[in-house]
């Protein structure tokens, strides 16, 4: 293939995978404003709602290892497109569910296809990085954050004006249009990465699991700020409800900005140095937040930590996807599984501990986890193989 045509295809593929991240984030963001309606119309308690949200997370965690096998057999492009078809209709299925008996499997399916697509689109982003010889992973995750923001904002307006079912239908139509307009431009791996008859298996390279630990330690703080920062500010720092809500807003805002800037930073300084500095910024922000004397100092500290945490997981994903001798899909499925358990599972345990010790000490421990990532940063050197 002519070099100019090859690069043009890769550029189109870069924006197609960005659209895939936006698509996935948009659907997750659209689910968020549906949650209160879901609870009311099914007449369930907070405890039961928590179990239903756990069902969603379980679906994602179950699907992720299988997705790595599918990527190795069929390529990331086909897997992204296939999962996207089911994703498009999955929120509508949840919105149509009339009772818990039907809602539970609908939520499990929703989580499974969202999680499976997440693995596949990250694998596709790794391939784009290889073909463009530059980093795109951080900004791809920035598009996910942008999609989540758009889905949440549009959802609140539509549900209030027209109800949850009309909202779900509109989301489905938007998802279909996005997919038809952009996914045909996605690229895929140049050659099969595993033999067609290979069975579902887990990575044998121990570095994959160590990178998974880095992803886990990077995502646990993100889930903990999402779920518990507002409560921490209200109960332990005397903030009112309005002020407490700024904690995650400031954190997620700086994360989104830094993810769009992160590829340029990584291209200039390299993955290892970027990860080290990011881990120190994230750790120092969480440490200050844990001892902050006033709510606004804590909010600023959470915002500062977001600048560091933003690019840690994208770097870990790139490092996993570029491990020599291992299918990028298989490696990414394991690292994604380990990392996302930090958002889907760990916060519930953290809430139990925080209820007994307070959340100040919890955020100190989370800062220490990021210091561990700093010490492990050399494992991210393979993330720069895309530029070699």
Coordinates of C-alpha atoms in Angstrom, one line a residue, residues 7-320:
X7 CA -1.3 7.2 6.5
X8 CA -4.6 8.7 5.3
X9 CA -6.3 5.5 6.3
X10 CA -4.7 5.7 9.7
X11 CA -5.8 9.3 10.2
X12 CA -9.4 8.4 9.3
X13 CA -9.0 5.5 11.7
X14 CA -7.8 7.8 14.5
X15 CA -11.0 9.9 14.3
X16 CA -13.2 6.8 13.9
X17 CA -11.8 5.3 17.2
X18 CA -12.3 8.7 18.8
X19 CA -15.9 8.5 17.8
X20 CA -16.1 4.9 19.3
X21 CA -14.9 6.3 22.6
X22 CA -17.4 9.1 22.4
X23 CA -20.1 6.6 21.5
X24 CA -19.3 4.4 24.5
X25 CA -19.1 7.3 26.9
X26 CA -22.3 8.8 25.6
X27 CA -24.2 5.6 26.4
X28 CA -22.8 5.3 29.9
X29 CA -23.5 9.0 30.5
X30 CA -27.0 8.5 29.2
X31 CA -27.6 5.8 31.8
X32 CA -26.7 8.1 34.7
X33 CA -29.9 10.3 34.5
X34 CA -32.0 7.1 34.0
X35 CA -31.0 5.7 37.4
X36 CA -33.4 7.8 39.6
X37 CA -36.2 7.0 37.2
X38 CA -35.3 3.4 37.1
X39 CA -35.5 3.3 40.9
X40 CA -38.8 5.1 41.1
X41 CA -40.7 3.2 38.3
X42 CA -39.6 -0.2 39.6
X43 CA -40.3 0.9 43.2
X44 CA -37.0 -0.5 44.6
X45 CA -34.9 0.5 47.6
X46 CA -31.4 2.1 47.5
X47 CA -30.0 -1.3 48.5
X48 CA -31.7 -3.1 45.6
X49 CA -30.5 -0.3 43.3
X50 CA -27.0 -0.8 44.5
X51 CA -27.3 -4.5 43.6
X52 CA -28.6 -3.7 40.1
X53 CA -25.7 -1.3 39.5
X54 CA -23.4 -4.2 40.7
X55 CA -25.1 -6.4 38.1
X56 CA -24.1 -3.9 35.4
X57 CA -20.5 -3.9 36.6
X58 CA -20.5 -7.7 36.8
X59 CA -21.6 -7.9 33.2
X60 CA -18.7 -5.7 32.1
X61 CA -16.2 -7.7 34.1
X62 CA -17.5 -11.0 32.8
X63 CA -17.3 -9.9 29.1
X64 CA -13.8 -8.4 29.2
X65 CA -11.7 -11.6 29.1
X66 CA -13.9 -13.0 26.3
X67 CA -13.4 -9.9 24.3
X68 CA -9.7 -10.3 24.2
X69 CA -10.2 -13.8 22.6
X70 CA -12.6 -12.3 20.0
X71 CA -10.1 -9.5 19.1
X72 CA -7.3 -12.1 18.6
X73 CA -9.5 -14.1 16.3
X74 CA -11.4 -11.5 14.3
X75 CA -9.5 -8.2 14.8
X76 CA -10.5 -5.2 16.9
X77 CA -12.4 -3.4 14.1
X78 CA -15.0 -6.1 13.7
X79 CA -15.4 -6.6 17.5
X80 CA -15.9 -2.9 18.1
X81 CA -18.6 -2.7 15.4
X82 CA -20.3 -5.9 16.6
X83 CA -20.5 -4.8 20.2
X84 CA -21.6 -1.3 19.1
X85 CA -24.7 -2.8 17.5
X86 CA -25.8 -4.3 20.7
X87 CA -24.7 -1.2 22.7
X88 CA -27.0 0.9 20.6
X89 CA -30.1 -0.9 21.8
X90 CA -29.0 -1.9 25.3
X91 CA -30.2 1.3 27.1
X92 CA -33.5 1.0 25.4
X93 CA -33.9 -2.6 26.7
X94 CA -33.2 -1.4 30.3
X95 CA -35.7 1.5 29.8
X96 CA -38.4 -1.0 28.6
X97 CA -37.9 -3.5 31.4
X98 CA -41.1 -3.5 33.5
X99 CA -39.8 -5.3 36.6
X100 CA -36.7 -6.6 38.3
X101 CA -36.9 -10.0 36.7
X102 CA -36.4 -8.4 33.2
X103 CA -34.3 -5.5 34.4
X104 CA -31.5 -7.6 35.9
X105 CA -30.6 -9.5 32.7
X106 CA -31.0 -6.3 30.7
X107 CA -28.5 -4.5 32.9
X108 CA -26.1 -7.4 32.8
X109 CA -26.3 -7.3 29.0
X110 CA -25.8 -3.5 29.0
X111 CA -22.7 -3.8 31.2
X112 CA -21.4 -6.7 29.1
X113 CA -21.6 -5.0 25.8
X114 CA -20.3 -1.7 27.2
X115 CA -17.3 -3.5 28.8
X116 CA -16.6 -5.6 25.8
X117 CA -16.6 -2.6 23.4
X118 CA -14.4 -0.8 25.9
X119 CA -11.7 -3.4 25.5
X120 CA -12.0 -3.6 21.7
X121 CA -11.9 0.2 21.2
X122 CA -8.8 0.4 23.4
X123 CA -7.1 -2.3 21.3
X124 CA -8.1 -0.4 18.2
X125 CA -6.5 2.8 19.6
X126 CA -3.3 0.9 20.2
X127 CA -3.3 -0.2 16.6
X128 CA -3.9 3.5 15.5
X129 CA -0.9 4.5 17.7
X130 CA 1.3 1.9 15.9
X131 CA 0.2 3.1 12.4
X132 CA 0.5 6.8 13.2
X133 CA 3.7 6.3 15.3
X134 CA 2.4 8.7 17.9
X135 CA 0.2 8.6 21.0
X136 CA -3.6 8.9 20.8
X137 CA -4.8 7.0 23.8
X138 CA -5.1 9.8 26.3
X139 CA -7.2 12.0 23.9
X140 CA -9.3 9.0 23.0
X141 CA -10.2 8.7 26.7
X142 CA -10.8 12.4 26.6
X143 CA -13.5 11.8 24.0
X144 CA -15.0 9.2 26.3
X145 CA -15.3 11.8 29.0
X146 CA -16.8 14.2 26.5
X147 CA -19.3 11.6 25.5
X148 CA -20.2 11.0 29.1
X149 CA -20.7 14.7 29.7
X150 CA -22.9 15.0 26.6
X151 CA -25.0 11.9 27.5
X152 CA -25.6 13.1 31.0
X153 CA -26.5 16.6 30.1
X154 CA -28.8 15.6 27.2
X155 CA -30.4 12.9 29.3
X156 CA -31.5 15.2 32.1
X157 CA -33.1 17.6 29.7
X158 CA -34.9 15.0 27.7
X159 CA -36.2 12.9 30.6
X160 CA -37.6 16.0 32.3
X161 CA -39.3 17.2 29.1
X162 CA -40.4 13.9 27.5
X163 CA -39.9 11.0 29.9
X164 CA -37.4 8.2 30.2
X165 CA -38.6 6.1 27.3
X166 CA -38.4 8.9 24.7
X167 CA -35.0 9.7 26.0
X168 CA -33.9 6.1 25.5
X169 CA -35.3 6.1 22.0
X170 CA -33.4 9.3 21.1
X171 CA -30.2 7.9 22.5
X172 CA -30.6 4.8 20.4
X173 CA -31.1 6.8 17.2
X174 CA -28.1 9.0 18.0
X175 CA -26.0 5.9 18.7
X176 CA -27.0 4.3 15.4
X177 CA -26.2 7.5 13.4
X178 CA -22.8 7.8 15.1
X179 CA -22.0 4.2 14.3
X180 CA -23.1 4.3 10.7
X181 CA -21.3 7.6 10.0
X182 CA -17.9 6.7 11.5
X183 CA -17.2 3.1 12.3
X184 CA -16.7 2.1 8.7
X185 CA -13.5 4.1 8.7
X186 CA -11.9 2.1 11.6
X187 CA -8.7 0.3 10.9
X188 CA -7.7 -3.1 12.1
X189 CA -4.6 -5.1 12.7
X190 CA -2.5 -5.9 9.6
X191 CA -2.2 -9.6 10.4
X192 CA -3.9 -12.0 12.8
X193 CA -2.3 -12.0 16.2
X194 CA -3.4 -15.5 17.3
X195 CA -4.2 -18.7 15.4
X196 CA -7.8 -19.1 14.6
X197 CA -8.2 -22.3 16.6
X198 CA -6.6 -20.9 19.7
X199 CA -9.0 -21.3 22.7
X200 CA -9.9 -18.6 25.2
X201 CA -6.8 -18.2 27.5
X202 CA -5.3 -15.7 29.9
X203 CA -1.9 -14.0 29.3
X204 CA 1.2 -15.9 30.3
X205 CA 3.4 -12.9 30.4
X206 CA 3.6 -11.8 34.1
X207 CA 4.2 -8.2 33.1
X208 CA 0.6 -8.0 31.9
X209 CA -0.6 -8.6 35.4
X210 CA 1.9 -6.0 36.9
X211 CA 0.6 -3.5 34.4
X212 CA -2.9 -4.5 35.5
X213 CA -2.0 -3.7 39.0
X214 CA -0.8 -0.2 37.9
X215 CA -4.2 0.3 36.1
X216 CA -6.0 -0.9 39.2
X217 CA -4.1 1.4 41.6
X218 CA -4.7 4.3 39.1
X219 CA -8.5 3.7 38.9
X220 CA -9.3 3.0 42.5
X221 CA -8.7 6.7 43.4
X222 CA -10.9 7.8 40.4
X223 CA -13.8 5.6 41.6
X224 CA -13.3 6.7 45.2
X225 CA -13.5 10.4 44.3
X226 CA -16.6 9.7 42.2
X227 CA -18.5 7.8 44.9
X228 CA -17.2 9.3 48.2
X229 CA -15.6 12.8 47.8
X230 CA -18.9 14.7 48.2
X231 CA -19.8 12.7 51.3
X232 CA -16.3 13.3 52.7
X233 CA -16.6 17.0 52.3
X234 CA -20.0 17.2 53.8
X235 CA -19.5 14.9 56.8
X236 CA -15.9 15.6 57.6
X237 CA -15.1 19.1 56.3
X238 CA -18.5 20.8 56.9
X239 CA -19.4 21.6 53.3
X240 CA -23.0 22.2 52.3
X241 CA -24.4 19.9 49.6
X242 CA -23.9 22.4 46.7
X243 CA -20.2 22.9 47.7
X244 CA -19.6 19.1 48.2
X245 CA -20.8 18.5 44.6
X246 CA -17.9 20.5 43.2
X247 CA -15.4 17.8 44.3
X248 CA -16.0 15.4 41.5
X249 CA -16.9 18.1 39.1
X250 CA -13.5 19.8 39.6
X251 CA -11.7 16.4 39.5
X252 CA -13.4 15.2 36.3
X253 CA -13.0 18.6 34.6
X254 CA -9.3 18.7 35.0
X255 CA -9.1 15.0 34.0
X256 CA -10.9 15.7 30.7
X257 CA -8.7 18.7 29.9
X258 CA -5.5 16.8 30.7
X259 CA -6.6 13.8 28.6
X260 CA -6.8 16.0 25.5
X261 CA -3.4 17.4 26.3
X262 CA -1.9 14.1 27.5
X263 CA -0.9 12.7 24.1
X264 CA 1.3 15.7 23.3
X265 CA 2.9 15.5 26.7
X266 CA 3.6 11.8 26.3
X267 CA 4.9 12.2 22.7
X268 CA 7.4 14.8 24.0
X269 CA 8.6 13.3 27.3
X270 CA 7.9 9.6 26.9
X271 CA 5.5 7.3 28.7
X272 CA 7.7 6.4 31.7
X273 CA 8.5 10.0 32.6
X274 CA 4.9 11.1 32.0
X275 CA 3.6 8.4 34.2
X276 CA 6.1 9.2 37.0
X277 CA 5.2 12.9 37.1
X278 CA 1.5 12.1 36.8
X279 CA 1.6 9.7 39.7
X280 CA 3.3 12.2 41.9
X281 CA 0.8 14.9 41.0
X282 CA -2.1 12.6 41.7
X283 CA -0.6 11.4 45.0
X284 CA 0.2 14.9 46.2
X285 CA -3.3 16.1 45.4
X286 CA -5.0 13.2 47.2
X287 CA -2.7 13.7 50.2
X288 CA -3.6 17.4 50.5
X289 CA -7.3 16.6 50.1
X290 CA -7.0 14.1 53.0
X291 CA -5.7 16.8 55.4
X292 CA -7.3 19.9 53.9
X293 CA -8.7 22.2 56.7
X294 CA -11.5 23.6 54.5
X295 CA -13.8 22.2 51.7
X296 CA -12.5 24.5 49.0
X297 CA -8.9 23.6 49.7
X298 CA -9.9 19.9 49.4
X299 CA -11.8 20.7 46.1
X300 CA -8.7 22.4 44.6
X301 CA -6.6 19.4 45.8
X302 CA -9.0 17.0 44.1
X303 CA -8.8 19.0 40.9
X304 CA -5.0 19.0 41.1
X305 CA -5.0 15.2 41.6
X306 CA -7.2 14.9 38.5
X307 CA -4.4 16.5 36.4
X308 CA -2.2 13.6 37.3
X309 CA -4.6 10.6 37.4
X310 CA -6.0 11.6 33.9
X311 CA -3.3 10.0 31.8
X312 CA -2.2 7.1 34.0
X313 CA -4.7 4.6 32.8
X314 CA -4.3 5.4 29.1
X315 CA -0.5 4.9 29.5
X316 CA -1.1 1.6 31.2
X317 CA -3.4 0.5 28.4
X318 CA -0.9 1.5 25.7
X319 CA 1.9 -0.4 27.6
X320 CA -0.3 -3.5 27.8

